[in-house]
Structures are given as structure tokens and as C-alpha cells.
Short mmCIF file of C-alpha atoms in Angstrom, two decimals:
data_model
loop_
_atom_site.label_atom_id
_atom_site.label_comp_id
_atom_site.label_asym_id
_atom_site.label_seq_id
_atom_site.Cartn_x
_atom_site.Cartn_y
_atom_site.Cartn_z
CA THR S 1 -4.67 -1.63 11.17
CA LEU S 2 -6.05 -3.18 7.99
CA SER S 3 -3.95 -1.06 5.65
CA PHE S 4 -0.84 -1.54 7.80
CA LEU S 5 -1.21 -5.33 7.78
CA TYR S 6 -2.03 -5.38 4.06
CA THR S 7 1.28 -3.61 3.54
CA ILE S 8 3.16 -6.15 5.67
CA LEU S 9 1.48 -8.99 3.75
CA PHE S 10 2.34 -7.30 0.45
CA TYR S 11 6.04 -7.20 1.32
CA ARG S 12 5.95 -10.84 2.42
CA MET S 13 4.43 -11.80 -0.92
CA ASP S 14 6.87 -9.63 -2.84
CA ASN S 15 9.77 -11.32 -1.08
CA VAL S 16 8.54 -14.80 -2.02
CA ILE S 17 7.87 -13.75 -5.63
CA GLN S 18 11.39 -12.40 -6.02
CA ARG S 19 12.92 -15.44 -4.30
CA LYS S 20 11.17 -17.65 -6.85
CA GLY S 21 12.61 -15.58 -9.71
CA LEU S 22 9.37 -13.98 -10.89
CA ASP S 23 9.01 -10.37 -11.98
CA PRO S 24 6.77 -8.71 -9.37
CA TYR S 25 5.91 -5.83 -11.73
CA ILE S 26 4.03 -7.95 -14.29
CA GLY S 27 0.55 -8.74 -13.04
CA TYR S 28 -2.70 -10.09 -14.40
CA LEU S 29 -5.39 -8.57 -12.19
CA HIS S 30 -3.79 -5.20 -11.43
CA ALA S 31 -2.79 -2.89 -14.26
CA VAL S 32 0.87 -2.72 -15.08
CA THR S 33 1.96 0.74 -13.99
CA TYR S 34 5.43 2.16 -13.54
CA GLY S 35 6.73 1.23 -10.09
CA ARG S 36 3.70 -0.91 -9.12
CA LYS S 37 4.44 -4.50 -8.17
CA SER S 38 1.27 -5.78 -9.80
CA LEU S 39 1.98 -9.51 -9.38
CA ALA S 40 2.47 -9.08 -5.65
CA LEU S 41 -0.83 -7.19 -5.50
CA ASP S 42 -2.51 -9.94 -7.53
CA LEU S 43 -1.31 -12.79 -5.36
CA ILE S 44 -2.06 -11.18 -1.99
CA GLU S 45 -5.74 -10.85 -2.92
CA GLU S 46 -6.50 -14.43 -1.92
CA PHE S 47 -4.67 -13.98 1.40
CA ARG S 48 -6.12 -10.64 2.47
CA PRO S 49 -9.42 -11.99 3.81
CA ILE S 50 -8.06 -15.21 5.29
CA ILE S 51 -5.03 -13.70 7.01
CA VAL S 52 -5.43 -9.96 7.51
CA ASP S 53 -9.20 -9.42 7.70
CA THR S 54 -9.75 -12.29 10.13
CA LEU S 55 -6.71 -11.22 12.18
CA VAL S 56 -7.94 -7.65 12.57
CA LEU S 57 -11.36 -8.86 13.72
CA SER S 58 -9.68 -11.19 16.20
CA LEU S 59 -7.43 -8.41 17.49
CA PHE S 60 -10.51 -6.43 18.50
CA ASN S 61 -12.72 -9.36 19.52
CA LEU S 62 -10.06 -10.74 21.88
CA GLY S 63 -9.13 -7.31 23.24
CA VAL S 64 -5.54 -7.47 21.99
CA VAL S 65 -6.04 -3.93 20.71
CA ASP S 66 -8.75 -1.44 21.51
CA LYS S 67 -9.61 2.18 20.93
CA GLY S 68 -6.82 3.28 23.29
CA ASP S 69 -4.20 1.76 20.96
CA PHE S 70 -4.95 4.36 18.29
CA GLU S 71 -4.38 8.07 18.09
CA GLU S 72 -6.18 10.54 15.91
CA ILE S 73 -4.02 13.15 14.29
CA ILE S 74 -5.98 16.21 13.29
CA GLY S 75 -4.40 18.69 10.90
CA GLN S 76 -4.64 22.34 11.74
CA GLU S 77 -4.83 25.21 9.33
CA GLU S 78 -1.42 26.69 8.68
CA GLU S 79 -0.47 30.07 9.98
CA ASN S 80 0.87 32.52 7.40
CA GLU S 81 4.41 32.33 8.79
CA ASP S 82 4.46 28.58 8.06
CA LEU S 83 3.68 29.07 4.38
CA GLN S 84 6.32 29.49 1.73
CA PRO S 85 5.89 32.75 -0.18
CA VAL S 86 6.01 32.63 -3.96
CA SER S 87 8.05 35.03 -6.05
CA LYS S 88 5.89 37.78 -7.49
CA GLU S 89 6.79 36.81 -11.05
CA ILE S 90 7.53 33.35 -12.50
CA LYS S 91 8.34 32.27 -16.04
CA ASP S 92 5.44 30.73 -17.92
CA VAL S 93 6.86 27.57 -19.55
CA ARG S 94 3.82 27.35 -21.82
CA THR S 95 5.13 30.29 -23.80
CA ASP S 96 8.49 28.64 -24.58
CA LYS S 97 8.88 27.96 -28.33
CA MET S 98 11.39 25.13 -28.81
CA GLY S 99 14.44 26.77 -27.28
CA ASN S 100 13.33 30.39 -27.75
CA PHE S 101 13.57 31.42 -24.10
CA GLU S 102 11.61 34.64 -23.98
CA GLU S 103 11.35 36.57 -20.74
CA GLN S 104 7.58 36.37 -20.41
CA THR S 105 6.19 36.16 -16.91
CA LEU S 106 3.01 35.41 -15.03
CA HIS S 107 1.89 37.88 -12.42
CA ILE S 108 1.03 36.36 -9.06
CA PRO S 109 -1.60 38.20 -6.99
CA GLU S 110 -0.25 40.07 -3.97
CA GLY S 111 -0.06 37.86 -0.86
CA TYR S 112 -0.41 34.53 -2.69
CA GLN S 113 1.47 31.72 -0.98
CA LEU S 114 2.02 28.06 -1.81
CA PRO S 115 0.71 25.51 0.71
CA ARG S 116 3.12 23.20 2.54
CA ASP S 117 3.12 19.40 2.75
CA ASN S 118 -0.02 19.01 4.86
CA THR S 119 -2.38 19.85 2.01
CA SER S 120 -3.84 17.81 -0.77
CA PHE S 121 -5.55 18.70 -4.00
CA GLY S 122 -9.28 18.18 -4.27
CA ASP S 123 -11.19 17.15 -7.37
CA ASP S 124 -11.50 20.78 -8.42
CA GLY S 125 -7.72 21.35 -8.24
CA HIS S 126 -7.90 23.58 -5.17
CA THR S 127 -5.88 22.71 -2.10
CA GLU S 128 -7.59 21.18 0.90
CA PRO S 129 -6.01 20.70 4.32
CA VAL S 130 -5.56 17.09 5.42
CA THR S 131 -7.95 17.02 8.34
CA LYS S 132 -7.33 13.76 10.18
CA ALA S 133 -5.63 10.40 10.28
CA VAL S 134 -5.92 7.51 12.71
CA LEU S 135 -2.60 5.87 13.57
CA LEU S 136 -1.61 2.83 15.57
CA LYS S 137 0.36 3.92 18.64
CA LYS S 138 3.96 2.74 18.92
CA GLY S 139 3.16 0.66 22.00
CA ALA S 140 0.53 -1.34 20.10
CA LEU S 141 2.76 -2.02 17.09
CA PRO S 142 4.68 -4.96 18.65
CA LYS S 143 1.39 -6.56 19.75
CA VAL S 144 -0.05 -6.37 16.25
CA LEU S 145 3.15 -7.64 14.59
CA GLU S 146 3.42 -10.52 17.05
CA GLN S 147 -0.15 -11.57 16.31
CA PHE S 148 0.48 -11.29 12.56
CA GLU S 149 3.45 -13.68 12.89
CA ARG S 150 1.31 -16.05 14.96
CA LYS S 151 -1.38 -15.97 12.30
CA LEU S 152 1.21 -16.84 9.63
CA ASP S 153 2.29 -19.81 11.75
CA SER S 154 -1.30 -21.08 12.19
CA GLU S 155 -1.96 -24.41 10.54
CA PHE S 156 -4.85 -25.23 8.25
CA THR S 157 -5.61 -27.87 5.64
CA HIS S 158 -4.78 -26.58 2.19
CA PRO S 159 -7.91 -27.29 0.08
CA ARG S 160 -6.08 -27.97 -3.20
CA LEU S 161 -3.34 -30.11 -1.68
CA GLY S 162 -5.35 -31.72 1.12
CA LYS S 163 -2.49 -31.42 3.60
CA LYS S 164 -1.77 -29.35 6.69
CA MET S 165 0.50 -26.34 6.39
CA THR S 166 0.96 -22.87 7.84
CA TYR S 167 -0.24 -19.72 6.13
CA ARG S 168 3.44 -18.77 5.80
CA ASP S 169 4.03 -21.99 3.83
CA ALA S 170 0.82 -21.45 1.86
CA ILE S 171 2.12 -18.12 0.55
CA ASP S 172 5.21 -19.92 -0.70
CA GLU S 173 3.09 -22.76 -2.11
CA GLN S 174 0.75 -20.44 -4.02
CA VAL S 175 3.66 -18.58 -5.63
CA SER S 176 5.19 -21.96 -6.59
CA HIS S 177 1.83 -23.06 -7.99
CA PHE S 178 1.61 -19.83 -10.02
CA LEU S 179 5.11 -20.47 -11.37
CA GLN S 180 4.15 -24.03 -12.36
CA VAL S 181 1.17 -22.66 -14.31
CA LEU S 182 3.40 -20.09 -16.05
CA ASN S 183 5.88 -22.80 -17.01
CA GLY S 184 3.09 -25.01 -18.39
CA PHE S 185 3.45 -27.79 -15.81
CA GLU S 186 -0.05 -27.14 -14.46
CA GLU S 187 -3.03 -26.06 -16.51
CA ASN S 188 -4.92 -23.58 -14.31
CA TYR S 189 -4.06 -21.45 -11.33
CA GLN S 190 -6.26 -22.23 -8.33
CA PRO S 191 -6.37 -19.49 -5.72
CA LEU S 192 -6.47 -20.40 -2.05
CA ILE S 193 -10.15 -20.30 -1.18
CA MET S 194 -11.24 -21.25 2.33
CA SER S 195 -14.76 -22.45 2.96
#
């Protein structure tokens, strides 16, 4: 539930960032990496504990969700007929000399087969089956999303501004504050810290 709600919060933040005309890929706390919206990741950090973490605890404490709202998916080892066989010989691209396409091949041991999508690579480079995942059941999804929206509509007193607002408005306010700092209208960015 935590990772699911972090994702929902991330997309909310990303939406506000783009609406304000900022580049979500340029961040300050998270490394700039191809395809990573680092600014969105940076700015959700201050909201994760006050919106998502507290919400998840409340979901369980109030009995909105319980163990029955989750299902454990356990991977099973693949049968041989489910594996994709590899050709006995494949070209070794390491032997290619700048356009000199020689017909050198690697020999694959008899019976070797590539794993399908339900495997991952371990630290040693060998494949490992994905053994289990815990998923929120479809019936619990609307309950969790409804509570997330309620949490966003909860009012609190913004510590920097000293006025009441919703968490939804606070996300917008913090992105605006960040933009003001970038434009030089405010000196320092002050994250939303609740005490």
C-alpha cells in the first residue's frame, strides 16, 4: 500500500510541477538520470510521511483495510515447455571488427533455455525466480483511493504561512514556493515540516 500511494502522490506532484511550467526531470536531491522525474521525487519527500505514511497507518488502525484486502502471489518454477529454447549457435558480437562480419559463433550447451519474464537476475548474474509479491485486491483499491482523496482534502495550518489549507493546496503551494526561490523572489526553500 505504501509504494502504491507513493506512486499516486508522485503523479500528483508531477502534474503540479508541469502545470507550473517547471522541468520535472531536473532535481536537486535525486540524481538526474534519463527518464527519471527527479524534481517530482525531490518535492514529494516532504509529503510522504505527512500524507502517505500516516494514511497507511490509519487505514490499518481504523480497519479500513486488513490482511484480507491483500493477496500474495507466489511464483512457481517454470516447466520446460514454458521456456523459450535458444538456437544452438548464435553470433558473438564481441568478435565483430568494425564492419567485418565474420561468421564466428558461440556454442550453446545442449538443452540450454532462456528464462521467461518471471525471473530476475541476482547479484552474481544468474537468474532467480521471482518468488512472491503482495498485492492490494481490486475490491480494496477504491477504499484506499477514496481515503487518499480524503487525506488530500484534510485541513491543517501551514507552518510557514500560518494559515489553514488542505494538503492538496499545500502541494500546489510548495511547488509555487519552489518556483519563487528559483526565480529569486524568495531566498530559501522551506520544506513543509509538521511538528
